[in-house]
Tab-separated table of C-alpha atoms in Angstrom:
chain	number	residue	atom	x	y	z
A	1	UNK	CA	142.382	95.388	95.166
A	2	UNK	CA	142.064	94.044	99.106
A	3	UNK	CA	137.911	93.487	99.005
A	4	UNK	CA	138.495	90.965	95.794
A	5	UNK	CA	141.274	88.885	97.630
A	6	UNK	CA	139.371	88.903	100.681
A	7	UNK	CA	136.764	87.365	98.804
A	8	UNK	CA	138.568	84.781	96.835
A	9	UNK	CA	139.868	83.538	100.200
A	10	UNK	CA	136.551	83.666	101.692
A	11	UNK	CA	134.796	81.758	98.804
A	12	UNK	CA	138.209	79.552	99.036
A	13	UNK	CA	137.154	78.352	102.363
A	14	UNK	CA	133.310	78.061	101.631
A	15	UNK	CA	134.425	75.411	99.184
A	16	UNK	CA	136.707	73.621	101.443
A	17	UNK	CA	133.693	73.078	104.000
A	18	UNK	CA	131.442	72.569	101.787
A	19	UNK	CA	133.735	69.463	100.143
A	20	UNK	CA	134.802	68.432	103.665
A	21	UNK	CA	130.860	68.655	105.103
A	22	UNK	CA	132.051	70.671	108.131
A	23	UNK	CA	129.842	73.764	109.006
A	24	UNK	CA	129.432	76.796	107.059
A	25	UNK	CA	130.009	79.001	110.420
A	26	UNK	CA	133.834	77.975	110.288
A	27	UNK	CA	134.238	79.698	106.660
A	28	UNK	CA	131.890	82.840	107.853
A	29	UNK	CA	134.340	83.585	111.120
A	30	UNK	CA	137.239	83.176	108.480
A	31	UNK	CA	135.173	86.022	105.992
A	32	UNK	CA	134.105	88.146	108.922
A	33	UNK	CA	138.575	88.385	110.378
A	34	UNK	CA	139.044	89.252	106.656
A	35	UNK	CA	136.553	92.035	106.369
A	36	UNK	CA	137.033	92.865	109.483
A	37	UNK	CA	140.640	93.414	109.159
A	38	UNK	CA	139.966	95.244	105.733
A	39	UNK	CA	137.537	97.142	107.252
A	40	UNK	CA	140.167	98.883	109.988
A	41	UNK	CA	142.619	99.589	106.825
A	42	UNK	CA	139.467	101.676	105.033
A	43	UNK	CA	139.206	103.602	108.348
A	44	UNK	CA	142.632	104.044	108.797
A	45	UNK	CA	143.159	105.531	105.622
A	46	UNK	CA	139.927	107.424	105.223
A	47	UNK	CA	139.523	108.664	108.794
A	48	UNK	CA	143.015	108.032	110.692
A	49	UNK	CA	141.221	106.130	113.281
A	50	UNK	CA	143.256	103.777	115.407
A	51	UNK	CA	142.916	100.247	115.707
A	52	UNK	CA	141.313	99.827	119.140
A	53	UNK	CA	139.013	102.684	117.626
A	54	UNK	CA	137.960	100.872	114.367
A	55	UNK	CA	137.472	97.617	116.090
A	56	UNK	CA	135.106	98.850	119.243
A	57	UNK	CA	133.263	101.076	115.738
A	58	UNK	CA	133.301	98.171	113.726
A	59	UNK	CA	131.974	95.852	116.652
A	60	UNK	CA	128.976	98.809	117.004
A	61	UNK	CA	128.175	98.875	113.860
A	62	UNK	CA	127.611	94.959	113.046
A	63	UNK	CA	125.849	94.552	116.936
A	64	UNK	CA	122.662	97.291	115.359
A	65	UNK	CA	123.091	95.065	112.196
A	66	UNK	CA	122.547	92.136	114.154
A	67	UNK	CA	119.750	93.407	116.259
A	68	UNK	CA	117.490	94.404	113.534
A	69	UNK	CA	117.517	90.875	112.289
A	70	UNK	CA	116.377	89.606	116.068
A	71	UNK	CA	113.063	89.283	115.106
A	72	UNK	CA	113.996	86.961	112.122
A	73	UNK	CA	116.683	84.711	114.651
A	74	UNK	CA	113.378	84.871	117.073
A	75	UNK	CA	111.660	83.247	114.277
A	76	UNK	CA	114.161	80.852	113.110
A	77	UNK	CA	114.571	79.284	116.634
A	78	UNK	CA	110.622	78.945	116.983
A	79	UNK	CA	110.625	77.118	113.492
A	80	UNK	CA	113.189	74.704	115.000
A	81	UNK	CA	110.084	73.576	117.885
A	82	UNK	CA	107.372	73.428	115.239
A	83	UNK	CA	109.586	71.133	112.959
A	84	UNK	CA	110.043	68.642	115.842
A	85	UNK	CA	106.473	69.116	117.371
A	86	UNK	CA	104.843	68.024	114.193
A	87	UNK	CA	106.790	64.995	114.197
A	88	UNK	CA	105.634	63.945	117.608
A	89	UNK	CA	102.362	64.700	116.926
A	90	UNK	CA	101.998	62.847	114.224
A	91	UNK	CA	100.937	65.611	111.833
A	92	UNK	CA	103.500	65.097	109.292
A	93	UNK	CA	102.243	61.268	109.706
A	94	UNK	CA	98.456	61.626	109.157
A	95	UNK	CA	99.130	63.626	106.025
A	96	UNK	CA	101.542	61.117	104.421
A	97	UNK	CA	99.172	58.235	105.753
A	98	UNK	CA	95.531	59.758	104.502
A	99	UNK	CA	97.426	60.672	101.073
A	100	UNK	CA	99.023	57.430	100.199
A	101	UNK	CA	95.314	56.396	100.803
A	102	UNK	CA	94.003	58.010	98.625
A	103	UNK	CA	96.432	57.795	95.713
A	104	UNK	CA	94.928	57.109	92.569
A	105	UNK	CA	97.546	54.583	90.195
A	106	UNK	CA	97.563	57.895	87.234
A	107	UNK	CA	97.646	60.856	89.766
A	108	UNK	CA	100.419	59.614	92.015
A	109	UNK	CA	102.642	62.045	90.902
A	110	UNK	CA	99.679	65.003	91.052
A	111	UNK	CA	99.138	63.719	94.550
A	112	UNK	CA	103.203	63.711	95.513
A	113	UNK	CA	103.289	67.286	93.848
A	114	UNK	CA	100.368	68.853	96.037
A	115	UNK	CA	101.051	67.026	99.228
A	116	UNK	CA	104.643	68.154	99.212
A	117	UNK	CA	103.237	72.117	98.360
A	118	UNK	CA	100.886	71.944	101.348
A	119	UNK	CA	103.452	69.876	103.846
A	120	UNK	CA	106.217	72.852	102.778
A	121	UNK	CA	103.617	75.790	102.939
A	122	UNK	CA	102.285	74.305	106.495
A	123	UNK	CA	106.296	73.573	107.936
A	124	UNK	CA	107.932	76.220	106.087
A	125	UNK	CA	111.142	73.967	105.452
A	126	UNK	CA	112.248	72.428	101.978
A	127	UNK	CA	115.169	70.151	104.235
A	128	UNK	CA	112.560	68.912	106.369
A	129	UNK	CA	109.734	68.051	103.657
A	130	UNK	CA	112.244	66.354	101.634
A	131	UNK	CA	113.831	64.109	104.116
A	132	UNK	CA	110.657	62.666	105.318
A	133	UNK	CA	107.317	62.919	102.834
A	134	UNK	CA	109.866	63.388	99.990
A	135	UNK	CA	112.016	60.059	101.180
A	136	UNK	CA	108.478	58.086	101.711
A	137	UNK	CA	107.271	59.245	97.980
A	138	UNK	CA	110.804	58.282	96.461
A	139	UNK	CA	110.306	54.488	98.285
A	140	UNK	CA	106.757	54.565	96.741
A	141	UNK	CA	107.778	55.282	93.139
A	142	UNK	CA	110.719	52.698	93.067
A	143	UNK	CA	108.342	50.189	94.836
A	144	UNK	CA	105.289	50.707	92.386
A	145	UNK	CA	107.255	51.060	89.038
A	146	UNK	CA	107.295	54.959	88.807
A	147	UNK	CA	110.345	56.824	87.494
A	148	UNK	CA	112.380	57.792	90.843
A	149	UNK	CA	114.321	60.485	88.677
A	150	UNK	CA	110.927	62.118	87.298
A	151	UNK	CA	109.269	61.466	90.891
A	152	UNK	CA	112.340	63.507	92.614
A	153	UNK	CA	112.114	66.457	90.437
A	154	UNK	CA	108.534	66.499	91.215
A	155	UNK	CA	109.469	67.022	94.830
A	156	UNK	CA	112.090	69.342	94.511
A	157	UNK	CA	108.998	71.765	92.868
A	158	UNK	CA	106.717	70.909	95.386
A	159	UNK	CA	109.035	71.229	98.564
A	160	UNK	CA	110.536	74.906	97.467
A	161	UNK	CA	106.773	75.922	96.652
A	162	UNK	CA	106.209	76.094	100.507
A	163	UNK	CA	110.311	77.006	101.006
A	164	UNK	CA	109.496	80.136	98.959
A	165	UNK	CA	106.020	81.428	99.871
A	166	UNK	CA	104.705	80.503	103.165
A	167	UNK	CA	104.918	83.079	106.584
A	168	UNK	CA	106.718	80.018	108.413
A	169	UNK	CA	109.510	79.599	106.053
A	170	UNK	CA	112.963	80.364	107.399
A	171	UNK	CA	113.919	82.082	103.973
A	172	UNK	CA	110.809	83.919	103.774
A	173	UNK	CA	111.134	85.298	106.821
A	174	UNK	CA	115.231	86.150	105.886
A	175	UNK	CA	114.250	88.067	103.231
A	176	UNK	CA	111.055	89.780	105.210
A	177	UNK	CA	114.032	90.690	107.856
A	178	UNK	CA	116.659	92.100	105.729
A	179	UNK	CA	114.356	93.786	102.972
A	180	UNK	CA	112.742	95.496	106.352
A	181	UNK	CA	109.406	94.480	105.018
A	182	UNK	CA	106.281	93.129	105.757
A	183	UNK	CA	106.530	89.298	105.896
A	184	UNK	CA	102.656	88.591	105.539
A	185	UNK	CA	102.177	91.289	102.520
A	186	UNK	CA	105.697	89.425	101.136
A	187	UNK	CA	103.221	86.327	101.278
A	188	UNK	CA	100.386	87.779	99.633
A	189	UNK	CA	102.531	89.399	96.597
A	190	UNK	CA	104.390	85.828	96.368
A	191	UNK	CA	101.258	83.612	96.318
A	192	UNK	CA	99.914	86.030	93.017
A	193	UNK	CA	102.927	85.904	91.318
A	194	UNK	CA	102.575	81.628	91.960
A	195	UNK	CA	98.964	81.305	90.603
A	196	UNK	CA	100.318	81.072	86.820
A	197	UNK	CA	103.461	79.005	87.166
A	198	UNK	CA	101.589	76.754	89.860
A	199	UNK	CA	98.749	76.548	87.530
A	200	UNK	CA	100.869	75.368	84.449
A	201	UNK	CA	103.109	73.090	86.989
A	202	UNK	CA	100.187	71.463	87.749
A	203	UNK	CA	98.888	70.889	84.069
A	204	UNK	CA	102.346	69.307	83.467
A	205	UNK	CA	102.588	66.999	86.128
A	206	UNK	CA	99.152	65.840	85.249
A	207	UNK	CA	99.760	65.005	82.049
A	208	UNK	CA	103.448	63.114	83.607
A	209	UNK	CA	101.675	61.618	85.769
A	210	UNK	CA	99.203	59.492	83.729
A	211	UNK	CA	102.062	58.472	81.379
A	212	UNK	CA	103.701	57.046	84.341
A	213	UNK	CA	101.457	55.439	86.533
A	214	UNK	CA	102.085	53.640	90.168
A	215	UNK	CA	101.305	49.903	89.790
A	216	UNK	CA	100.850	49.436	93.359
A	217	UNK	CA	101.383	51.508	96.969
A	218	UNK	CA	103.556	49.804	99.565
A	219	UNK	CA	101.578	48.322	102.712
A	220	UNK	CA	104.654	48.262	104.092
A	221	UNK	CA	105.038	51.771	104.870
A	222	UNK	CA	101.233	51.995	106.065
A	223	UNK	CA	101.383	49.552	108.647
A	224	UNK	CA	104.886	51.186	109.988
A	225	UNK	CA	102.780	54.507	110.412
A	226	UNK	CA	100.443	52.274	112.335
A	227	UNK	CA	102.807	50.948	114.683
A	228	UNK	CA	104.653	53.859	115.485
A	229	UNK	CA	101.193	56.879	115.928
A	230	UNK	CA	97.550	56.599	116.747
A	231	UNK	CA	97.135	58.584	113.820
A	232	UNK	CA	94.061	60.060	115.134
A	233	UNK	CA	92.570	63.077	113.217
A	234	UNK	CA	93.465	65.805	115.881
A	235	UNK	CA	96.855	65.222	114.395
A	236	UNK	CA	95.493	67.623	111.697
A	237	UNK	CA	94.561	70.179	114.457
A	238	UNK	CA	98.103	72.138	114.249
A	239	UNK	CA	98.621	71.994	110.502
A	240	UNK	CA	94.898	73.502	110.391
A	241	UNK	CA	96.253	76.172	112.807
A	242	UNK	CA	99.408	76.906	110.749
A	243	UNK	CA	97.664	77.298	107.930
A	244	UNK	CA	94.389	79.534	108.690
A	245	UNK	CA	95.807	81.884	111.657
A	246	UNK	CA	98.328	84.012	108.700
A	247	UNK	CA	95.047	84.323	106.760
A	248	UNK	CA	93.168	86.214	109.466
A	249	UNK	CA	96.710	87.979	109.861
A	250	UNK	CA	98.001	86.503	112.883
A	251	UNK	CA	101.485	87.153	113.569
A	252	UNK	CA	103.827	84.641	112.149
A	253	UNK	CA	105.263	83.854	115.959
A	254	UNK	CA	101.999	83.873	117.567
A	255	UNK	CA	100.660	81.393	115.076
A	256	UNK	CA	103.478	78.940	115.235
A	257	UNK	CA	103.603	79.379	119.061
A	258	UNK	CA	100.071	78.050	118.864
A	259	UNK	CA	100.418	75.567	116.333
A	260	UNK	CA	103.185	74.345	119.190
A	261	UNK	CA	101.041	74.142	121.734
A	262	UNK	CA	98.495	72.249	119.896
A	263	UNK	CA	100.996	69.478	118.525
A	264	UNK	CA	102.448	69.286	122.545
A	265	UNK	CA	98.326	68.680	123.804
A	266	UNK	CA	98.196	66.514	121.029
A	267	UNK	CA	101.438	64.658	121.984
A	268	UNK	CA	100.345	64.677	125.376
A	269	UNK	CA	96.696	63.283	125.291
A	270	UNK	CA	96.666	60.827	121.801
A	271	UNK	CA	100.357	59.985	121.573
A	272	UNK	CA	100.784	59.654	125.316
A	273	UNK	CA	104.493	61.615	125.274
A	274	UNK	CA	105.281	62.625	128.537
A	275	UNK	CA	105.861	66.535	129.214
A	276	UNK	CA	109.327	65.960	130.033
A	277	UNK	CA	109.935	63.990	126.660
A	278	UNK	CA	108.017	66.391	124.965
A	279	UNK	CA	109.854	69.329	126.519
A	280	UNK	CA	113.204	66.840	125.138
A	281	UNK	CA	111.997	66.532	121.799
A	282	UNK	CA	111.296	70.219	121.153
A	283	UNK	CA	114.814	70.788	122.314
A	284	UNK	CA	116.503	68.157	120.534
A	285	UNK	CA	114.616	67.062	117.457
A	286	UNK	CA	112.037	63.887	117.307
A	287	UNK	CA	113.596	60.392	117.388
A	288	UNK	CA	111.194	57.288	116.494
A	289	UNK	CA	111.049	54.433	118.327
A	290	UNK	CA	110.744	52.286	114.970
A	291	UNK	CA	113.730	51.323	113.046
A	292	UNK	CA	112.209	51.512	109.603
A	293	UNK	CA	110.813	55.177	110.419
A	294	UNK	CA	113.715	56.330	111.993
A	295	UNK	CA	115.226	57.305	108.903
A	296	UNK	CA	112.317	59.723	107.673
A	297	UNK	CA	111.177	61.446	110.812
A	298	UNK	CA	113.852	61.912	113.215
A	299	UNK	CA	115.026	65.692	112.978
A	300	UNK	CA	113.423	69.194	113.945
A	301	UNK	CA	113.779	70.652	117.220
A	302	UNK	CA	115.469	74.193	118.823
A	303	UNK	CA	119.420	72.924	118.243
A	304	UNK	CA	118.675	71.835	114.685
A	305	UNK	CA	118.269	75.582	113.930
A	306	UNK	CA	121.139	76.682	115.777
A	307	UNK	CA	123.617	76.736	112.730
A	308	UNK	CA	121.402	78.640	111.063
A	309	UNK	CA	121.127	81.465	113.588
A	310	UNK	CA	124.626	81.515	113.759
A	311	UNK	CA	124.929	81.662	110.129
A	312	UNK	CA	122.342	84.626	109.963
A	313	UNK	CA	123.864	86.873	112.713
A	314	UNK	CA	127.332	86.739	111.268
A	315	UNK	CA	126.799	87.247	108.074
A	316	UNK	CA	124.787	89.861	109.849
A	317	UNK	CA	127.917	91.288	110.723
A	318	UNK	CA	129.096	91.740	107.381
A	319	UNK	CA	126.749	94.361	106.544
A	320	UNK	CA	127.251	96.638	109.517
A	321	UNK	CA	131.120	96.392	108.024
A	322	UNK	CA	130.267	97.304	104.449
A	323	UNK	CA	127.927	100.043	105.487
A	324	UNK	CA	130.278	101.145	107.965
A	325	UNK	CA	133.212	101.727	105.420
A	326	UNK	CA	131.408	101.886	102.339
A	327	UNK	CA	134.264	99.075	101.095
A	328	UNK	CA	131.487	98.123	98.576
A	329	UNK	CA	130.889	101.214	97.049
A	330	UNK	CA	132.104	100.831	93.608
A	331	UNK	CA	130.271	97.281	92.902
A	332	UNK	CA	127.239	98.815	94.268
A	333	UNK	CA	127.405	101.685	91.610
A	334	UNK	CA	127.837	99.564	88.783
A	335	UNK	CA	124.789	97.415	89.820
A	336	UNK	CA	122.915	100.611	90.061
A	337	UNK	CA	123.933	101.239	86.298
A	338	UNK	CA	123.302	97.524	85.567
A	339	UNK	CA	119.945	98.046	87.497
A	340	UNK	CA	119.150	101.373	84.965
A	341	UNK	CA	120.056	99.696	81.466
A	342	UNK	CA	118.827	96.676	82.111
A	343	UNK	CA	116.118	96.740	84.574
A	344	UNK	CA	116.135	95.994	88.385
A	345	UNK	CA	114.826	92.647	87.997
A	346	UNK	CA	117.377	90.851	85.289
A	347	UNK	CA	119.827	92.679	87.872
A	348	UNK	CA	118.727	90.468	90.581
A	349	UNK	CA	118.350	87.863	88.904
A	350	UNK	CA	122.439	88.165	87.745
A	351	UNK	CA	123.434	89.049	91.076
A	352	UNK	CA	121.563	85.669	92.812
A	353	UNK	CA	123.280	83.535	90.011
A	354	UNK	CA	126.450	84.862	90.832
A	355	UNK	CA	125.727	84.518	94.585
A	356	UNK	CA	124.406	81.325	94.840
A	357	UNK	CA	127.046	80.072	92.577
A	358	UNK	CA	129.940	81.282	94.602
A	359	UNK	CA	128.805	80.738	98.083
A	360	UNK	CA	126.519	77.997	97.514
A	361	UNK	CA	124.191	78.545	100.271
A	362	UNK	CA	120.857	80.065	100.242
A	363	UNK	CA	121.274	81.773	103.918
A	364	UNK	CA	124.313	83.899	102.343
A	365	UNK	CA	123.723	84.207	98.959
A	366	UNK	CA	120.441	86.132	100.598
A	367	UNK	CA	121.841	88.731	102.550
A	368	UNK	CA	124.792	89.213	99.717
A	369	UNK	CA	122.001	90.077	97.336
A	370	UNK	CA	120.496	92.087	100.320
A	371	UNK	CA	124.139	94.233	100.929
A	372	UNK	CA	124.787	94.150	96.976
A	373	UNK	CA	120.307	95.238	95.763
A	374	UNK	CA	118.862	97.446	98.285
A	375	UNK	CA	121.117	100.644	97.700
A	376	UNK	CA	120.723	100.651	93.795
A	377	UNK	CA	116.674	99.426	94.136
A	378	UNK	CA	116.167	102.528	96.698
A	379	UNK	CA	118.227	105.170	94.085
A	380	UNK	CA	116.349	103.793	90.751
A	381	UNK	CA	113.453	104.297	91.675
A	382	UNK	CA	112.272	100.713	93.520
A	383	UNK	CA	111.017	99.701	96.833
A	384	UNK	CA	112.026	97.449	99.641
A	385	UNK	CA	108.775	95.549	98.569
A	386	UNK	CA	109.712	95.077	95.317
A	387	UNK	CA	113.321	93.805	96.151
A	388	UNK	CA	112.004	91.451	98.779
A	389	UNK	CA	108.998	89.749	95.901
A	390	UNK	CA	112.187	89.966	93.322
A	391	UNK	CA	114.692	87.921	95.539
A	392	UNK	CA	111.872	85.495	96.430
A	393	UNK	CA	111.573	84.838	92.631
A	394	UNK	CA	115.242	84.347	91.978
A	395	UNK	CA	117.817	83.936	94.591
A	396	UNK	CA	115.531	81.782	97.069
A	397	UNK	CA	114.492	79.663	93.644
A	398	UNK	CA	117.292	79.821	91.916
A	399	UNK	CA	119.776	77.880	94.544
A	400	UNK	CA	117.628	74.940	94.432
A	401	UNK	CA	118.594	74.357	90.909
A	402	UNK	CA	122.760	74.689	91.053
A	403	UNK	CA	124.577	70.879	91.754
A	404	UNK	CA	126.995	72.258	93.788
A	405	UNK	CA	124.682	74.337	96.373
A	406	UNK	CA	123.415	72.437	99.608
A	407	UNK	CA	119.733	73.663	98.567
A	408	UNK	CA	120.053	71.407	95.785
A	409	UNK	CA	122.428	68.405	96.836
A	410	UNK	CA	120.976	67.781	99.873
A	411	UNK	CA	117.314	67.063	98.778
A	412	UNK	CA	118.888	65.183	95.929
A	413	UNK	CA	120.916	63.032	98.449
A	414	UNK	CA	117.871	62.193	100.686
A	415	UNK	CA	115.977	60.611	97.090
A	416	UNK	CA	119.309	58.739	96.027
A	417	UNK	CA	119.167	60.158	92.681
A	418	UNK	CA	121.651	62.211	90.330
A	419	UNK	CA	121.220	66.120	88.850
A	420	UNK	CA	119.181	64.191	86.174
A	421	UNK	CA	115.794	65.215	88.469
A	422	UNK	CA	116.465	69.146	87.819
A	423	UNK	CA	114.635	69.381	84.543
A	424	UNK	CA	111.830	67.588	86.090
A	425	UNK	CA	111.336	70.543	88.588
A	426	UNK	CA	109.229	72.756	86.441
A	427	UNK	CA	107.972	74.947	89.091
A	428	UNK	CA	111.288	76.184	90.210
A	429	UNK	CA	112.392	77.208	86.394
A	430	UNK	CA	108.605	78.460	85.779
A	431	UNK	CA	108.371	81.111	88.755
A	432	UNK	CA	110.927	83.240	87.701
A	433	UNK	CA	110.370	82.936	83.804
A	434	UNK	CA	106.832	84.026	84.408
A	435	UNK	CA	107.466	86.571	86.747
A	436	UNK	CA	109.701	88.022	84.485
A	437	UNK	CA	107.229	87.918	81.506
A	438	UNK	CA	104.159	89.432	84.165
A	439	UNK	CA	105.810	91.382	86.861
A	440	UNK	CA	104.570	94.875	85.518
A	441	UNK	CA	100.881	92.912	85.669
A	442	UNK	CA	101.344	91.285	89.457
A	443	UNK	CA	103.590	93.544	90.883
A	444	UNK	CA	102.628	97.290	91.583
A	445	UNK	CA	105.387	99.528	92.723
A	446	UNK	CA	104.423	101.936	95.904
A	447	UNK	CA	106.018	105.189	96.421
A	448	UNK	CA	108.538	105.154	98.542
A	449	UNK	CA	109.806	108.049	100.813
A	450	UNK	CA	112.622	110.704	99.142
A	451	UNK	CA	114.308	109.434	102.764
A	452	UNK	CA	113.898	105.810	101.637
A	453	UNK	CA	116.859	106.250	99.081
A	454	UNK	CA	120.355	106.121	99.861
A	455	UNK	CA	123.067	107.636	97.794
């Protein structure tokens, strides 16, 4: 009963923070206090442990859980660097600029989808691409007579292609971290499971694009890019490195670091930005000198990732408390029975939907899914790898389809459209649907050691 009350209060604070626009960190801190108090009560009842000893015990377990995610935190922070570096070097701009140059009216939506996929995969961020490429293509659609609602759905599909499957995606690295799996192996499997939904989506958007051609491309945006950046071919180099290095099994952190260094070199040598300014941009983000591009290109930087890191660290502390006190035992037993009767993927879908609906946040929903599903998966013959891919094909995508979740509401706000765009986000529906029917073909569950099971 105490756990239910704690979750109700916690959820209430989450909703308040969401409505008022305050950081989720405050709600998480309230939740940490609630679960700590509840954990102390459990330790007192089960082990007759005093308050002082209980606090030390829970703190140690929370810290151990946080330490296991330090590699993910490192990746999150360096992703902050690359989001700023690609802005100042003009890497994002050259893709959009030359993409707009080759636009053929009947293929506008196809190019929008493919370019959104490419940049979201290279940058690993849905919000970053939605706020830059997405905003630009929405402006082009409105000025060129293409339905903005359809365009928004196309962009949503594109940005979640990379958010789900990129080796530099914060969500993909988080899933790999909490499930203790290899990010590059996860990406390989995600690409396999993305083939069918991607092909169907591309075919559907080709038909829709032909029926909704753009009448003309606004030359004003192209001119704004030319005024702000040199638009040198060298600006492609950071993206090429980021896309190519993981294919040669170069580690994620090293790949991002090399791409950032290449961006710094381009910014210094081509865009003539001083070293001091480069350092400031990497930490605090890029700020456009042109008024017309400020709303599109501003952002990124180390500071932009601090809230996500805080959310991850606090949520990991929850895991330490839950594991030490075993307060989720009854719920885990119920989920394990569901895995046996309905199947692990179906159970993951339901748990993912519930956590996304309640917590309204991709990061928290991901961590809660890991806490709730790891033991049931291992105890019913599954593996951590299977759990990772099942989560990538459910919680990471589903959260972008729930209107009150920030993963959905923020991009739609960028685009200036309502939830009418969601039915056009074909890829986001097709990923979990196609995986449901093809999982046995695309995913072969590797045997795991008996020691991996958790009873």
